[in-house]
mmCIF file of C-alpha atoms and ligand atoms in Angstrom:
data_model
loop_
_atom_site.group_PDB
_atom_site.id
_atom_site.type_symbol
_atom_site.label_atom_id
_atom_site.label_comp_id
_atom_site.label_asym_id
_atom_site.label_seq_id
_atom_site.Cartn_x
_atom_site.Cartn_y
_atom_site.Cartn_z
ATOM 1 C CA MET B 23 97.216 68.053 81.667
ATOM 2 C CA ARG B 24 93.843 70.005 80.713
ATOM 3 C CA PHE B 25 95.848 73.198 81.192
ATOM 4 C CA HIS B 26 98.983 72.507 79.700
ATOM 5 C CA ASP B 27 101.005 75.736 79.278
ATOM 6 C CA LYS B 28 97.949 77.879 80.262
ATOM 7 C CA VAL B 29 99.243 80.970 82.224
ATOM 8 C CA VAL B 30 96.751 81.075 85.004
ATOM 9 C CA LEU B 31 97.032 83.542 88.093
ATOM 10 C CA VAL B 32 95.377 82.337 91.433
ATOM 11 C CA SER B 33 94.838 84.970 93.757
ATOM 12 C CA GLY B 34 95.408 84.502 97.862
ATOM 13 C CA GLY B 35 97.405 81.209 96.450
ATOM 14 C CA GLY B 36 99.769 81.554 99.807
ATOM 15 C CA SER B 37 97.500 79.937 101.417
ATOM 16 C CA GLY B 38 94.638 77.816 101.958
ATOM 17 C CA ILE B 39 92.222 77.146 98.746
ATOM 18 C CA GLY B 40 94.311 79.316 97.084
ATOM 19 C CA ARG B 41 97.270 77.619 97.554
ATOM 20 C CA ALA B 42 95.836 74.006 96.864
ATOM 21 C CA VAL B 43 94.466 75.180 93.386
ATOM 22 C CA ALA B 44 97.329 76.765 92.298
ATOM 23 C CA LEU B 45 98.793 73.519 93.128
ATOM 24 C CA GLY B 46 96.585 71.601 91.080
ATOM 25 C CA PHE B 47 96.670 74.354 88.160
ATOM 26 C CA ALA B 48 100.783 73.550 88.040
ATOM 27 C CA ARG B 49 99.978 69.418 88.501
ATOM 28 C CA GLU B 50 97.644 69.814 85.125
ATOM 29 C CA GLY B 51 100.818 71.618 83.351
ATOM 30 C CA ALA B 52 99.882 75.427 83.376
ATOM 31 C CA ARG B 53 101.814 78.042 84.325
ATOM 32 C CA VAL B 54 100.551 79.597 86.976
ATOM 33 C CA VAL B 55 101.139 82.879 89.073
ATOM 34 C CA VAL B 56 100.676 82.980 92.638
ATOM 35 C CA ALA B 57 99.669 86.585 94.368
ATOM 36 C CA GLY B 58 99.257 88.312 97.856
ATOM 37 C CA ARG B 59 100.442 90.069 100.315
ATOM 38 C CA GLY B 60 102.639 88.076 102.060
ATOM 39 C CA ARG B 61 105.820 87.059 100.536
ATOM 40 C CA GLU B 62 106.653 84.252 102.711
ATOM 41 C CA ALA B 63 103.665 82.462 102.278
ATOM 42 C CA LEU B 64 103.872 82.211 98.388
ATOM 43 C CA ASP B 65 107.580 81.547 98.060
ATOM 44 C CA GLN B 66 106.249 78.545 100.092
ATOM 45 C CA THR B 67 103.230 77.599 97.489
ATOM 46 C CA VAL B 68 106.388 78.126 95.214
ATOM 47 C CA LYS B 69 108.697 75.719 96.836
ATOM 48 C CA LEU B 70 105.388 73.171 97.553
ATOM 49 C CA ALA B 71 105.321 73.220 93.407
ATOM 50 C CA GLU B 72 108.674 70.910 93.570
ATOM 51 C CA GLY B 73 109.357 71.540 89.474
ATOM 52 C CA GLY B 74 105.856 73.042 88.872
ATOM 53 C CA LYS B 75 105.996 76.023 86.659
ATOM 54 C CA VAL B 76 104.808 78.281 89.811
ATOM 55 C CA THR B 77 105.929 81.727 90.190
ATOM 56 C CA ALA B 78 105.160 84.270 92.988
ATOM 57 C CA LEU B 79 104.375 87.974 92.694
ATOM 58 C CA THR B 80 102.871 90.333 95.727
ATOM 59 C CA ALA B 81 100.183 92.168 94.979
ATOM 60 C CA ASP B 82 97.009 93.970 97.085
ATOM 61 C CA VAL B 83 94.283 93.643 95.655
ATOM 62 C CA SER B 84 91.824 95.774 96.981
ATOM 63 C CA ASP B 85 94.456 98.474 95.275
ATOM 64 C CA SER B 86 94.033 99.272 92.121
ATOM 65 C CA GLY B 87 97.366 100.071 91.223
ATOM 66 C CA SER B 88 98.933 96.761 92.659
ATOM 67 C CA VAL B 89 95.950 94.776 90.702
ATOM 68 C CA ALA B 90 97.055 96.521 87.362
ATOM 69 C CA GLY B 91 101.275 95.955 88.379
ATOM 70 C CA LEU B 92 100.275 92.449 88.899
ATOM 71 C CA VAL B 93 98.219 92.041 85.249
ATOM 72 C CA GLY B 94 100.637 93.326 83.375
ATOM 73 C CA GLU B 95 103.576 91.804 84.706
ATOM 74 C CA ILE B 96 102.288 88.654 84.280
ATOM 75 C CA VAL B 97 101.324 89.853 80.592
ATOM 76 C CA GLU B 98 105.031 90.835 80.479
ATOM 77 C CA ARG B 99 106.694 87.526 81.648
ATOM 78 C CA HIS B 100 103.965 85.203 80.291
ATOM 79 C CA GLY B 101 102.733 87.010 77.176
ATOM 80 C CA ARG B 102 99.101 86.651 78.235
ATOM 81 C CA LEU B 103 96.607 85.284 80.861
ATOM 82 C CA ASP B 104 94.340 82.785 80.011
ATOM 83 C CA VAL B 105 92.382 81.965 83.401
ATOM 84 C CA ALA B 106 92.105 83.683 86.997
ATOM 85 C CA ILE B 107 91.106 82.745 89.698
ATOM 86 C CA ASN B 108 89.924 85.338 92.229
ATOM 87 C CA ASN B 109 90.095 83.783 95.445
ATOM 88 C CA ALA B 110 91.608 86.410 97.879
ATOM 89 C CA GLY B 111 89.299 87.491 100.726
ATOM 90 C CA VAL B 112 89.254 88.079 104.267
ATOM 91 C CA LEU B 113 86.560 87.660 107.088
ATOM 92 C CA ALA B 114 85.660 89.847 109.894
ATOM 93 C CA THR B 115 82.634 88.745 112.053
ATOM 94 C CA GLY B 116 80.296 90.934 114.113
ATOM 95 C CA LYS B 117 76.691 91.860 114.514
ATOM 96 C CA VAL B 118 75.820 95.183 112.437
ATOM 97 C CA ALA B 119 75.853 97.175 115.717
ATOM 98 C CA ASP B 120 79.035 96.526 116.686
ATOM 99 C CA GLN B 121 81.196 96.157 113.959
ATOM 100 C CA ALA B 122 83.831 98.894 113.570
ATOM 101 C CA GLU B 123 83.515 100.425 110.103
ATOM 102 C CA GLU B 124 87.342 99.781 109.488
ATOM 103 C CA ASP B 125 86.058 96.187 109.282
ATOM 104 C CA PHE B 126 83.309 96.782 107.123
ATOM 105 C CA ALA B 127 85.379 98.355 104.860
ATOM 106 C CA ARG B 128 87.634 96.014 105.260
ATOM 107 C CA VAL B 129 85.918 93.061 104.188
ATOM 108 C CA VAL B 130 84.001 94.923 101.429
ATOM 109 C CA ASP B 131 87.297 96.069 99.845
ATOM 110 C CA THR B 132 89.174 92.971 99.851
ATOM 111 C CA ASN B 133 86.018 90.687 98.740
ATOM 112 C CA LEU B 134 84.067 92.621 96.388
ATOM 113 C CA THR B 135 86.067 95.521 95.291
ATOM 114 C CA GLY B 136 89.310 93.441 95.313
ATOM 115 C CA VAL B 137 87.412 91.680 92.827
ATOM 116 C CA PHE B 138 85.710 94.009 90.918
ATOM 117 C CA LEU B 139 89.470 95.382 90.240
ATOM 118 C CA ALA B 140 90.640 92.300 89.257
ATOM 119 C CA MET B 141 88.657 91.607 86.644
ATOM 120 C CA LYS B 142 88.857 95.396 85.470
ATOM 121 C CA HIS B 143 92.609 94.701 84.743
ATOM 122 C CA GLU B 144 92.239 90.765 83.429
ATOM 123 C CA ILE B 145 89.870 91.266 81.197
ATOM 124 C CA PRO B 146 91.436 93.601 78.626
ATOM 125 C CA ALA B 147 94.635 91.058 79.569
ATOM 126 C CA MET B 148 91.922 88.093 77.935
ATOM 127 C CA LEU B 149 90.226 90.026 75.088
ATOM 128 C CA ALA B 150 93.935 90.481 74.178
ATOM 129 C CA GLY B 151 94.511 86.843 74.046
ATOM 130 C CA GLY B 152 91.185 86.134 72.507
ATOM 131 C CA GLY B 153 89.375 85.135 75.546
ATOM 132 C CA GLY B 154 89.865 83.549 78.799
ATOM 133 C CA VAL B 155 88.161 82.560 82.049
ATOM 134 C CA ILE B 156 87.739 83.608 84.789
ATOM 135 C CA VAL B 157 86.368 81.987 88.787
ATOM 136 C CA ASN B 158 85.585 84.401 91.187
ATOM 137 C CA PHE B 159 85.354 83.464 95.281
ATOM 138 C CA SER B 160 82.113 84.271 96.449
ATOM 139 C CA SER B 161 80.439 81.802 99.542
ATOM 140 C CA GLN B 162 77.768 79.727 101.055
ATOM 141 C CA ILE B 163 77.526 83.000 103.349
ATOM 142 C CA GLY B 164 75.731 85.414 100.764
ATOM 143 C CA LEU B 165 72.689 85.151 98.337
ATOM 144 C CA HIS B 166 72.176 80.813 99.563
ATOM 145 C CA LYS B 167 72.465 81.315 103.571
ATOM 146 C CA ARG B 168 72.752 84.313 106.075
ATOM 147 C CA LEU B 169 74.832 83.510 109.501
ATOM 148 C CA PRO B 170 74.632 86.383 112.259
ATOM 149 C CA GLY B 171 77.654 88.698 113.021
ATOM 150 C CA PHE B 172 78.760 87.579 109.715
ATOM 151 C CA GLY B 173 77.007 90.767 107.715
ATOM 152 C CA ALA B 174 80.244 92.304 106.218
ATOM 153 C CA TYR B 175 81.091 88.894 104.705
ATOM 154 C CA ALA B 176 77.766 87.683 103.501
ATOM 155 C CA ALA B 177 77.002 91.415 101.752
ATOM 156 C CA SER B 178 80.909 91.183 99.986
ATOM 157 C CA LYS B 179 80.008 87.412 98.757
ATOM 158 C CA ALA B 180 76.218 88.164 97.722
ATOM 159 C CA GLY B 181 77.836 91.662 95.875
ATOM 160 C CA VAL B 182 80.653 88.787 94.164
ATOM 161 C CA THR B 183 78.104 86.298 92.918
ATOM 162 C CA ALA B 184 76.234 89.649 91.346
ATOM 163 C CA LEU B 185 79.122 91.415 90.013
ATOM 164 C CA THR B 186 79.878 88.233 88.194
ATOM 165 C CA ARG B 187 76.938 87.113 86.501
ATOM 166 C CA THR B 188 76.615 90.512 85.282
ATOM 167 C CA ALA B 189 80.353 90.638 83.555
ATOM 168 C CA ALA B 190 79.761 86.830 82.509
ATOM 169 C CA LEU B 191 76.435 88.535 79.898
ATOM 170 C CA GLU B 192 78.783 91.721 79.042
ATOM 171 C CA TYR B 193 82.078 89.154 77.979
ATOM 172 C CA ILE B 194 80.891 85.833 77.180
ATOM 173 C CA GLY B 195 80.296 87.355 73.451
ATOM 174 C CA GLN B 196 83.831 87.928 73.409
ATOM 175 C CA GLY B 197 85.055 84.558 74.771
ATOM 176 C CA ILE B 198 85.734 84.965 78.490
ATOM 177 C CA ARG B 199 83.292 82.842 80.086
ATOM 178 C CA ILE B 200 82.920 84.136 84.011
ATOM 179 C CA ASN B 201 81.404 82.355 87.319
ATOM 180 C CA THR B 202 81.582 81.896 91.169
ATOM 181 C CA ILE B 203 82.351 79.213 93.067
ATOM 182 C CA SER B 204 80.428 79.594 96.566
ATOM 183 C CA PRO B 205 82.318 77.078 99.354
ATOM 184 C CA GLY B 206 81.152 76.021 102.353
ATOM 185 C CA SER B 207 83.398 74.944 105.368
ATOM 186 C CA HIS B 208 86.926 73.796 104.151
ATOM 187 C CA ASP B 209 89.570 72.548 105.882
ATOM 188 C CA THR B 210 91.549 75.996 106.413
ATOM 189 C CA THR B 211 92.099 78.700 109.376
ATOM 190 C CA MET B 212 89.160 80.832 107.631
ATOM 191 C CA SER B 213 86.534 78.539 109.153
ATOM 192 C CA LEU B 214 87.515 78.592 112.238
ATOM 193 C CA ARG B 215 85.708 80.281 114.231
ATOM 194 C CA PRO B 216 87.173 82.410 117.265
ATOM 195 C CA GLY B 217 89.281 80.475 119.566
ATOM 196 C CA GLU B 218 87.751 77.214 118.033
ATOM 197 C CA THR B 219 90.697 73.976 117.428
ATOM 198 C CA GLU B 220 90.071 71.344 114.292
ATOM 199 C CA ALA B 221 88.517 69.318 116.867
ATOM 200 C CA ASP B 222 85.923 72.217 117.695
ATOM 201 C CA ARG B 223 85.268 72.838 114.147
ATOM 202 C CA ALA B 224 84.711 69.081 113.170
ATOM 203 C CA GLU B 225 82.369 68.751 116.286
ATOM 204 C CA ARG B 226 80.330 71.884 115.213
ATOM 205 C CA VAL B 227 80.341 71.027 111.206
ATOM 206 C CA ARG B 228 79.212 67.451 112.478
ATOM 207 C CA GLY B 229 75.782 68.449 113.428
ATOM 208 C CA GLN B 230 75.412 71.161 111.202
ATOM 209 C CA VAL B 231 76.404 70.157 107.250
ATOM 210 C CA PRO B 232 74.517 67.241 106.245
ATOM 211 C CA ILE B 233 77.601 65.306 104.930
ATOM 212 C CA GLY B 234 78.722 65.620 108.531
ATOM 213 C CA ARG B 235 82.586 66.679 107.630
ATOM 214 C CA VAL B 236 84.495 69.800 106.568
ATOM 215 C CA GLY B 237 85.002 69.765 102.951
ATOM 216 C CA SER B 238 89.161 69.614 101.765
ATOM 217 C CA LEU B 239 91.052 71.097 100.073
ATOM 218 C CA ASP B 240 91.277 68.147 97.271
ATOM 219 C CA GLU B 241 87.096 68.523 96.710
ATOM 220 C CA ILE B 242 87.273 72.738 96.333
ATOM 221 C CA THR B 243 90.276 72.254 93.984
ATOM 222 C CA GLY B 244 89.077 69.893 91.967
ATOM 223 C CA THR B 245 86.030 71.539 91.601
ATOM 224 C CA VAL B 246 87.509 74.756 90.560
ATOM 225 C CA LEU B 247 89.541 73.109 87.919
ATOM 226 C CA TRP B 248 86.749 71.343 86.943
ATOM 227 C CA LEU B 249 84.891 74.882 86.084
ATOM 228 C CA ALA B 250 88.146 76.534 84.640
ATOM 229 C CA SER B 251 88.228 74.281 82.313
ATOM 230 C CA GLU B 252 86.234 73.247 78.805
ATOM 231 C CA ASP B 253 84.562 70.404 80.638
ATOM 232 C CA ALA B 254 82.463 73.215 81.751
ATOM 233 C CA GLY B 255 82.611 75.249 78.757
ATOM 234 C CA TYR B 256 78.532 76.162 78.884
ATOM 235 C CA VAL B 257 78.918 77.220 82.419
ATOM 236 C CA VAL B 258 78.380 80.605 82.239
ATOM 237 C CA GLY B 259 77.191 83.395 84.944
ATOM 238 C CA GLY B 260 76.521 80.517 87.230
ATOM 239 C CA ASP B 261 77.444 80.289 90.602
ATOM 240 C CA ILE B 262 78.748 76.339 91.979
ATOM 241 C CA VAL B 263 78.014 75.573 95.298
ATOM 242 C CA VAL B 264 80.233 73.217 97.195
ATOM 243 C CA ASP B 265 79.156 73.159 101.046
ATOM 244 C CA GLY B 266 77.987 69.568 101.673
ATOM 245 C CA GLY B 267 74.090 70.186 101.171
ATOM 246 C CA SER B 268 74.559 73.021 104.174
ATOM 247 C CA THR B 269 72.236 74.874 101.420
ATOM 248 C CA ALA B 270 70.033 72.302 100.037
HETATM 249 N N1 LIG I 20 87.349 77.836 103.936
HETATM 250 C C1 LIG I 20 86.000 78.136 104.010
HETATM 251 O O1 LIG I 20 85.756 77.170 104.347
HETATM 252 C C2 LIG I 20 85.783 79.295 102.846
HETATM 253 C C3 LIG I 20 84.447 79.463 102.852
HETATM 254 C C4 LIG I 20 83.749 80.546 101.648
HETATM 255 C C5 LIG I 20 84.254 80.742 101.227
HETATM 256 N N2 LIG I 20 85.901 81.242 100.859
HETATM 257 C C6 LIG I 20 86.556 81.841 100.385
HETATM 258 O O2 LIG I 20 87.171 81.011 99.573
HETATM 259 C C7 LIG I 20 88.426 82.445 99.641
HETATM 260 C C8 LIG I 20 89.993 81.581 99.899
HETATM 261 O O3 LIG I 20 90.121 81.228 102.070
HETATM 262 P P1 LIG I 20 90.425 80.800 102.401
HETATM 263 O O4 LIG I 20 89.728 79.737 103.796
HETATM 264 O O5 LIG I 20 91.931 79.509 101.945
HETATM 265 O O6 LIG I 20 90.989 81.479 103.461
HETATM 266 P P2 LIG I 20 92.852 82.438 103.638
HETATM 267 O O7 LIG I 20 93.602 80.844 103.729
HETATM 268 O O8 LIG I 20 92.777 82.905 104.780
HETATM 269 O O9 LIG I 20 93.679 82.477 102.379
HETATM 270 C C9 LIG I 20 93.040 84.073 102.011
HETATM 271 C C10 LIG I 20 93.689 84.736 101.343
HETATM 272 O O10 LIG I 20 93.371 85.797 100.709
HETATM 273 C C11 LIG I 20 95.084 86.624 100.719
HETATM 274 N N3 LIG I 20 94.461 88.141 100.942
HETATM 275 C C12 LIG I 20 93.741 88.599 101.990
HETATM 276 N N4 LIG I 20 93.322 89.808 101.501
HETATM 277 C C13 LIG I 20 94.385 90.040 100.065
HETATM 278 C C14 LIG I 20 94.778 91.114 99.924
HETATM 279 N N5 LIG I 20 94.508 92.493 99.851
HETATM 280 N N6 LIG I 20 95.564 91.182 98.523
HETATM 281 C C15 LIG I 20 95.798 90.114 98.185
HETATM 282 N N7 LIG I 20 95.673 89.096 99.072
HETATM 283 C C16 LIG I 20 94.843 88.583 99.748
HETATM 284 C C17 LIG I 20 95.872 86.151 101.844
HETATM 285 O O11 LIG I 20 96.771 86.582 101.859
HETATM 286 P P3 LIG I 20 97.624 87.869 102.533
HETATM 287 O O12 LIG I 20 96.785 87.758 103.707
HETATM 288 O O13 LIG I 20 99.270 87.355 102.344
HETATM 289 O O14 LIG I 20 97.781 89.167 101.243
HETATM 290 C C18 LIG I 20 95.781 84.892 102.053
HETATM 291 O O15 LIG I 20 96.430 83.976 101.273
HETATM 292 C C19 LIG I 20 88.291 83.496 100.295
HETATM 293 O O16 LIG I 20 88.141 84.136 99.167
HETATM 294 C C20 LIG I 20 87.166 83.177 101.204
HETATM 295 O O17 LIG I 20 86.375 83.965 101.898
HETATM 296 C C21 LIG I 20 86.379 79.989 101.931
#
């Protein structure tokens, strides 16, 4: 129960990694708020928590007013914000000259501006409560690895890592510890290439990833909870890569 009574925000908590992470915090006693645009998916996470303290609030991380409202509502309901997991993200592929400008903008607005807006509103709430922990979601694709067709996503995630390191230096003196996590290929719909089945993905990953398999949701959840816990108290401005050896 490392997070007993802690107030934890997980963006993108209605699916994939965000849902698994939210349920992980709830199992360790946290009061978790899952946020995203789709109400139904968030409600499903609340249901899966089976008595764990999980509530849902709709929000769009690419909209400053929406993020301000989300953080304000959490503080009003729970009195503070202790941990923020800025996990919401989108992927759009396409070679640079072929990619629609709207797709590039959507990826950057969600993945990079979304993390900026989240921290912009989370940090004052954490300062008011005497400190906190932020984990931002980057990716192995970005600073660690390049993939043709993934330019917008790579640029957004490299930006997240750079922004996080700067923010970490700016706020560690005031008790806010900020890091990124960089997943590899995990078991969610986002890691499926267009038209690919789970069996196809398993075959592709067997040939590409040194460990020979997709990462489980438990394997990413365990690392996020560790990074947010006091066990990782000396990890500041770091980028924890969880990719089965892809970028070793
Ligand atoms: N899966 C992997 O292998 C992998 C690898 C590297 C990095 N990552 C990163 O890990 C994070 C989670 O990915 P995932 O695989 O769990 O993908 P996912 O299942 O597609 O989850 C993404 C979540 O983000 C939410 N979201 C998207 N745009 C949003 C917005 N504008 N405002 C609020 N919420 C928004 C979505 O909910 P709504 O659509 O309802 O808003 C969804 O719940 C992402 O940042 C991703 O880039 C994943």
